[in-house]
């Protein structure tokens, strides 16, 4: 793991970096509040404390186990954790909105049960759920993670390598294709649909379309009704790329990490009629792109 801050002042650049070794390849990570959630391949699933990442008075900015006489274990061992996802990157605390009295006072609905969990996909074990409420409950005596569920019915998630969460559905790239799971009851996943997409690599969701990469490029899957998901068949709903890896969509553009070709920027204003807008490789410096994210805040996408 590496955290880098770069500031350019008066023609000079001040770079600051902090790192922490992992037990395997850090292939998927998500920041939520003061914690960083990471899938570490053979190292399994781990949560890092990054509350002090910008505090110059702290010597170790990324830490695995803050000292506590009560113990602390923010790690779950798995065979080969390839990716993970949280239902939201907001620091929610589902357990605080319990009881009829609180809901009447706040006029709020209870949280859906998916918000208790981190969803991890493992290439061997399939889907693993871990309850992560401990990182939002303010209680120092229960900072230990355990599996809540391990699921791979009939081996359908063998080779799982990427996961996207949308509503109470999981979109998982696996050897069987794009596997869509309904986790309305997280402890009882149900296969909603399997879309035949050989070699599917990754996906991202925007409104009723799932944008999917495979060995040939970027495709579009209509998931308006997940149980009836279909690959959009129009020829213009496909953009060929030599080495499409992860993809991120922000409004009308899709950004695809395109391996040795750098970054592919694709106009998806009309998802069923996509077009390549621009290829960018920073003058050849960007030649092994595997992931891309557009920075965002609560108030704006950009």
Short mmCIF file of C-alpha atoms in Angstrom, two decimals:
data_model
loop_
_atom_site.label_atom_id
_atom_site.label_comp_id
_atom_site.label_asym_id
_atom_site.label_seq_id
_atom_site.Cartn_x
_atom_site.Cartn_y
_atom_site.Cartn_z
CA UNK A 1 0.00 0.00 0.00
CA UNK A 2 1.23 3.49 -0.84
CA UNK A 3 -0.28 6.86 0.02
CA UNK A 4 1.15 9.72 -2.02
CA UNK A 5 0.48 13.45 -1.81
CA UNK A 6 1.89 15.76 -4.43
CA UNK A 7 1.88 19.55 -4.16
CA UNK A 8 3.26 21.85 -6.85
CA UNK A 9 4.37 25.29 -5.64
CA UNK A 10 6.31 27.86 -7.63
CA UNK A 11 7.40 25.36 -10.27
CA UNK A 12 8.63 22.87 -7.69
CA UNK A 13 6.95 19.69 -6.61
CA UNK A 14 6.84 18.45 -3.03
CA UNK A 15 5.99 14.77 -2.86
CA UNK A 16 5.13 12.91 0.30
CA UNK A 17 4.61 9.16 0.44
CA UNK A 18 3.81 6.56 3.07
CA UNK A 19 3.64 2.82 2.57
CA UNK A 20 2.83 -0.38 4.39
CA UNK A 21 3.68 -3.89 3.32
CA UNK A 22 0.84 -6.30 2.57
CA UNK A 23 0.66 -10.08 2.77
CA UNK A 24 -0.23 -10.38 -0.91
CA UNK A 25 -1.06 -8.28 -3.95
CA UNK A 26 -3.38 -5.41 -2.94
CA UNK A 27 -5.81 -5.86 -5.80
CA UNK A 28 -8.93 -4.02 -4.55
CA UNK A 29 -9.18 -1.35 -1.89
CA UNK A 30 -11.82 1.02 -0.60
CA UNK A 31 -11.54 3.92 1.81
CA UNK A 32 -14.33 4.52 4.31
CA UNK A 33 -13.95 7.05 7.06
CA UNK A 34 -10.65 6.44 8.84
CA UNK A 35 -10.29 2.88 7.58
CA UNK A 36 -8.95 1.32 4.41
CA UNK A 37 -10.45 -2.02 3.37
CA UNK A 38 -8.17 -4.20 1.22
CA UNK A 39 -8.27 -7.53 -0.62
CA UNK A 40 -4.71 -8.86 -0.45
CA UNK A 41 -4.71 -12.01 -2.55
CA UNK A 42 -3.17 -14.81 -0.50
CA UNK A 43 -3.05 -12.39 2.41
CA UNK A 44 -6.84 -12.45 2.58
CA UNK A 45 -8.93 -9.45 3.67
CA UNK A 46 -7.56 -6.76 5.96
CA UNK A 47 -8.63 -3.39 7.32
CA UNK A 48 -6.00 -0.69 7.92
CA UNK A 49 -6.29 2.32 10.19
CA UNK A 50 -5.41 5.41 8.12
CA UNK A 51 -6.83 8.08 10.43
CA UNK A 52 -3.38 9.68 10.77
CA UNK A 53 -2.43 9.62 7.09
CA UNK A 54 -2.11 13.43 7.04
CA UNK A 55 -0.80 13.86 10.59
CA UNK A 56 2.89 14.76 10.48
CA UNK A 57 3.17 14.05 14.21
CA UNK A 58 2.58 10.32 13.63
CA UNK A 59 5.51 8.22 12.44
CA UNK A 60 3.49 5.35 10.98
CA UNK A 61 0.62 6.70 8.93
CA UNK A 62 -0.88 3.34 7.84
CA UNK A 63 -1.27 0.82 10.64
CA UNK A 64 -2.78 -2.65 10.96
CA UNK A 65 -3.30 -2.90 14.71
CA UNK A 66 -3.55 0.14 16.99
CA UNK A 67 -2.26 -0.88 20.42
CA UNK A 68 -4.97 -2.05 22.76
CA UNK A 69 -4.71 -4.31 25.82
CA UNK A 70 -8.07 -5.69 24.69
CA UNK A 71 -6.65 -7.01 21.42
CA UNK A 72 -7.29 -6.13 17.81
CA UNK A 73 -7.56 -8.36 14.74
CA UNK A 74 -8.75 -6.63 11.57
CA UNK A 75 -7.79 -9.55 9.31
CA UNK A 76 -9.66 -12.48 7.81
CA UNK A 77 -7.54 -15.18 6.19
CA UNK A 78 -8.71 -16.44 2.79
CA UNK A 79 -7.14 -18.56 0.07
CA UNK A 80 -6.88 -15.89 -2.63
CA UNK A 81 -8.89 -12.71 -2.06
CA UNK A 82 -9.02 -11.08 -5.48
CA UNK A 83 -11.37 -8.18 -4.80
CA UNK A 84 -13.73 -6.64 -2.22
CA UNK A 85 -16.47 -4.06 -2.14
CA UNK A 86 -18.54 -2.19 0.42
CA UNK A 87 -22.19 -1.26 -0.24
CA UNK A 88 -21.25 2.39 0.39
CA UNK A 89 -18.08 4.34 1.06
CA UNK A 90 -19.90 6.54 3.60
CA UNK A 91 -19.04 5.83 7.26
CA UNK A 92 -22.45 4.37 8.10
CA UNK A 93 -23.35 2.72 11.40
CA UNK A 94 -26.39 0.50 10.73
CA UNK A 95 -26.61 -0.70 14.32
CA UNK A 96 -27.35 2.83 15.57
CA UNK A 97 -30.69 2.99 13.77
CA UNK A 98 -32.41 0.22 15.70
CA UNK A 99 -35.68 0.05 17.54
CA UNK A 100 -39.10 1.51 16.81
CA UNK A 101 -38.62 4.48 19.13
CA UNK A 102 -35.46 5.66 17.33
CA UNK A 103 -37.06 5.26 13.92
CA UNK A 104 -40.13 7.22 15.02
CA UNK A 105 -37.95 9.98 16.47
CA UNK A 106 -35.69 10.22 13.41
CA UNK A 107 -38.39 9.29 10.91
CA UNK A 108 -35.87 6.98 9.28
CA UNK A 109 -36.13 3.49 7.88
CA UNK A 110 -33.82 0.81 9.28
CA UNK A 111 -30.69 0.09 7.28
CA UNK A 112 -30.84 -2.76 4.79
CA UNK A 113 -28.80 -5.68 6.20
CA UNK A 114 -26.23 -5.50 3.37
CA UNK A 115 -24.76 -2.43 5.09
CA UNK A 116 -23.35 -4.60 7.86
CA UNK A 117 -20.93 -6.36 5.53
CA UNK A 118 -17.86 -6.19 3.36
CA UNK A 119 -18.22 -8.48 0.34
CA UNK A 120 -15.03 -10.30 -0.63
CA UNK A 121 -14.55 -12.53 -3.67
CA UNK A 122 -11.94 -15.26 -3.54
CA UNK A 123 -10.78 -17.12 -6.65
CA UNK A 124 -11.01 -20.43 -4.79
CA UNK A 125 -13.59 -19.95 -2.05
CA UNK A 126 -16.12 -17.77 -3.88
CA UNK A 127 -18.02 -15.14 -1.89
CA UNK A 128 -17.07 -14.25 1.68
CA UNK A 129 -19.05 -11.87 3.90
CA UNK A 130 -17.45 -10.12 6.87
CA UNK A 131 -19.42 -7.99 9.32
CA UNK A 132 -17.55 -4.68 9.65
CA UNK A 133 -19.85 -2.85 12.07
CA UNK A 134 -17.05 -2.90 14.64
CA UNK A 135 -15.35 -0.03 12.80
CA UNK A 136 -18.31 2.27 13.35
CA UNK A 137 -19.66 1.36 16.78
CA UNK A 138 -17.19 3.26 18.98
CA UNK A 139 -16.61 0.15 21.08
CA UNK A 140 -12.92 -0.79 21.58
CA UNK A 141 -13.57 -4.24 23.02
CA UNK A 142 -14.80 -5.98 19.88
CA UNK A 143 -12.27 -5.03 17.21
CA UNK A 144 -12.00 -8.52 15.80
CA UNK A 145 -13.22 -9.65 12.39
CA UNK A 146 -14.67 -13.05 11.55
CA UNK A 147 -16.40 -14.54 8.55
CA UNK A 148 -20.17 -14.29 8.52
CA UNK A 149 -20.59 -16.42 5.40
CA UNK A 150 -18.61 -18.37 2.80
CA UNK A 151 -20.63 -19.22 -0.34
CA UNK A 152 -19.79 -20.87 -3.66
CA UNK A 153 -22.80 -22.96 -4.57
CA UNK A 154 -21.82 -25.56 -7.17
CA UNK A 155 -18.51 -23.77 -7.75
CA UNK A 156 -20.27 -21.03 -9.70
CA UNK A 157 -17.86 -18.40 -8.37
CA UNK A 158 -14.67 -20.32 -9.08
CA UNK A 159 -12.08 -17.94 -10.51
CA UNK A 160 -13.89 -14.91 -9.08
CA UNK A 161 -11.76 -11.84 -9.72
CA UNK A 162 -13.90 -8.71 -9.41
CA UNK A 163 -17.07 -7.55 -7.65
CA UNK A 164 -19.41 -4.59 -8.05
CA UNK A 165 -22.28 -3.87 -5.64
CA UNK A 166 -25.50 -2.28 -6.90
CA UNK A 167 -28.53 -2.15 -4.62
CA UNK A 168 -28.88 -5.63 -3.15
CA UNK A 169 -27.23 -7.23 -6.18
CA UNK A 170 -23.61 -8.33 -6.62
CA UNK A 171 -22.03 -8.41 -10.08
CA UNK A 172 -19.12 -10.84 -9.98
CA UNK A 173 -16.61 -11.58 -12.73
CA UNK A 174 -15.83 -15.31 -12.60
CA UNK A 175 -14.90 -18.21 -14.87
CA UNK A 176 -18.61 -18.92 -15.41
CA UNK A 177 -19.10 -15.40 -16.79
CA UNK A 178 -20.81 -12.43 -15.19
CA UNK A 179 -22.57 -13.91 -12.16
CA UNK A 180 -25.34 -11.76 -10.68
CA UNK A 181 -26.27 -12.59 -7.08
CA UNK A 182 -29.30 -11.33 -5.18
CA UNK A 183 -28.28 -10.67 -1.56
CA UNK A 184 -31.50 -9.13 -0.32
CA UNK A 185 -30.94 -11.65 2.47
CA UNK A 186 -27.13 -11.50 2.73
CA UNK A 187 -26.94 -14.85 4.51
CA UNK A 188 -28.79 -16.57 1.68
CA UNK A 189 -27.35 -15.44 -1.69
CA UNK A 190 -29.36 -16.43 -4.73
CA UNK A 191 -28.17 -16.59 -8.33
CA UNK A 192 -30.28 -14.04 -10.20
CA UNK A 193 -28.62 -14.59 -13.57
CA UNK A 194 -25.40 -15.67 -15.25
CA UNK A 195 -24.51 -13.64 -18.33
CA UNK A 196 -22.33 -15.55 -20.78
CA UNK A 197 -19.25 -13.36 -21.01
CA UNK A 198 -16.12 -15.50 -21.38
CA UNK A 199 -13.03 -13.89 -19.90
CA UNK A 200 -14.93 -11.10 -18.12
CA UNK A 201 -12.46 -9.03 -16.08
CA UNK A 202 -14.19 -6.18 -14.25
CA UNK A 203 -17.29 -4.02 -14.19
CA UNK A 204 -18.80 -0.78 -12.98
CA UNK A 205 -22.43 0.25 -12.63
CA UNK A 206 -24.16 3.48 -13.62
CA UNK A 207 -27.94 3.65 -13.52
CA UNK A 208 -29.35 0.75 -15.56
CA UNK A 209 -26.16 -0.21 -17.37
CA UNK A 210 -23.22 -2.29 -16.25
CA UNK A 211 -20.02 -1.52 -18.15
CA UNK A 212 -17.89 -4.64 -18.43
CA UNK A 213 -14.33 -5.29 -19.60
CA UNK A 214 -13.04 -8.51 -21.07
CA UNK A 215 -10.05 -9.59 -23.14
CA UNK A 216 -11.45 -7.85 -26.22
CA UNK A 217 -12.56 -4.47 -24.83
CA UNK A 218 -15.50 -2.71 -23.19
CA UNK A 219 -19.07 -4.02 -23.40
CA UNK A 220 -22.45 -2.93 -22.06
CA UNK A 221 -24.88 -5.07 -20.11
CA UNK A 222 -28.43 -3.86 -19.56
CA UNK A 223 -29.26 -4.61 -15.90
CA UNK A 224 -32.52 -2.67 -15.67
CA UNK A 225 -33.96 -5.94 -14.34
CA UNK A 226 -30.96 -7.90 -13.01
CA UNK A 227 -32.80 -11.21 -13.38
CA UNK A 228 -33.10 -10.44 -17.11
CA UNK A 229 -29.67 -8.89 -17.63
CA UNK A 230 -28.47 -9.03 -21.22
CA UNK A 231 -25.47 -7.99 -23.24
CA UNK A 232 -26.47 -5.10 -25.48
CA UNK A 233 -26.07 -6.61 -28.91
CA UNK A 234 -25.72 -3.49 -31.03
CA UNK A 235 -22.25 -3.35 -32.65
CA UNK A 236 -21.83 0.19 -31.33
CA UNK A 237 -22.27 -1.03 -27.75
CA UNK A 238 -18.71 -2.36 -27.88
CA UNK A 239 -15.33 -0.66 -28.03
CA UNK A 240 -12.37 -2.88 -28.86
CA UNK A 241 -9.31 -2.47 -26.64
CA UNK A 242 -6.07 -4.46 -26.56
CA UNK A 243 -5.77 -4.95 -22.80
CA UNK A 244 -8.84 -3.63 -20.96
CA UNK A 245 -8.57 -4.06 -17.18
CA UNK A 246 -10.58 -2.08 -14.60
CA UNK A 247 -13.17 0.51 -15.67
CA UNK A 248 -14.73 3.54 -13.98
CA UNK A 249 -17.68 5.55 -15.31
CA UNK A 250 -18.32 9.19 -14.34
CA UNK A 251 -21.36 10.72 -15.96
CA UNK A 252 -20.87 10.55 -19.72
CA UNK A 253 -17.37 9.08 -19.91
CA UNK A 254 -15.91 5.69 -19.14
CA UNK A 255 -12.24 5.48 -18.17
CA UNK A 256 -10.60 2.15 -18.88
CA UNK A 257 -7.18 1.09 -17.61
CA UNK A 258 -5.88 -0.35 -20.86
CA UNK A 259 -2.64 -2.06 -19.87
CA UNK A 260 0.30 -1.14 -22.06
CA UNK A 261 -1.79 1.36 -24.03
CA UNK A 262 -2.46 3.53 -20.98
CA UNK A 263 -5.89 5.05 -20.44
CA UNK A 264 -8.83 4.72 -22.82
CA UNK A 265 -11.47 7.44 -22.48
CA UNK A 266 -14.79 6.42 -23.97
CA UNK A 267 -17.89 8.53 -24.61
CA UNK A 268 -20.83 6.65 -23.05
CA UNK A 269 -23.44 9.41 -23.15
CA UNK A 270 -25.45 6.91 -25.20
CA UNK A 271 -24.37 3.54 -23.71
CA UNK A 272 -25.82 1.57 -26.61
CA UNK A 273 -23.77 3.67 -29.01
CA UNK A 274 -20.37 4.15 -27.35
CA UNK A 275 -17.33 5.61 -29.09
CA UNK A 276 -13.65 5.96 -28.28
CA UNK A 277 -13.04 9.58 -27.32
CA UNK A 278 -9.30 9.58 -26.62
CA UNK A 279 -6.34 7.38 -25.78
CA UNK A 280 -3.91 8.81 -23.22
CA UNK A 281 -0.55 7.39 -22.13
CA UNK A 282 1.32 10.46 -20.78
CA UNK A 283 3.85 10.35 -23.56
CA UNK A 284 4.48 6.64 -23.11
CA UNK A 285 4.97 6.81 -19.33
CA UNK A 286 1.61 5.14 -18.66
CA UNK A 287 2.33 1.68 -20.06
CA UNK A 288 0.97 -0.83 -17.53
CA UNK A 289 -2.41 0.53 -16.42
CA UNK A 290 -4.50 -1.85 -14.32
CA UNK A 291 -6.97 0.35 -12.45
CA UNK A 292 -8.50 3.82 -12.61
CA UNK A 293 -10.76 5.91 -10.37
CA UNK A 294 -12.13 9.42 -10.82
CA UNK A 295 -11.74 11.36 -7.59
CA UNK A 296 -15.03 12.38 -6.03
CA UNK A 297 -16.51 14.13 -3.02
CA UNK A 298 -19.93 14.03 -1.38
CA UNK A 299 -21.00 17.21 -3.13
CA UNK A 300 -19.79 16.58 -6.65
CA UNK A 301 -18.67 13.83 -8.96
CA UNK A 302 -15.52 15.73 -9.92
#
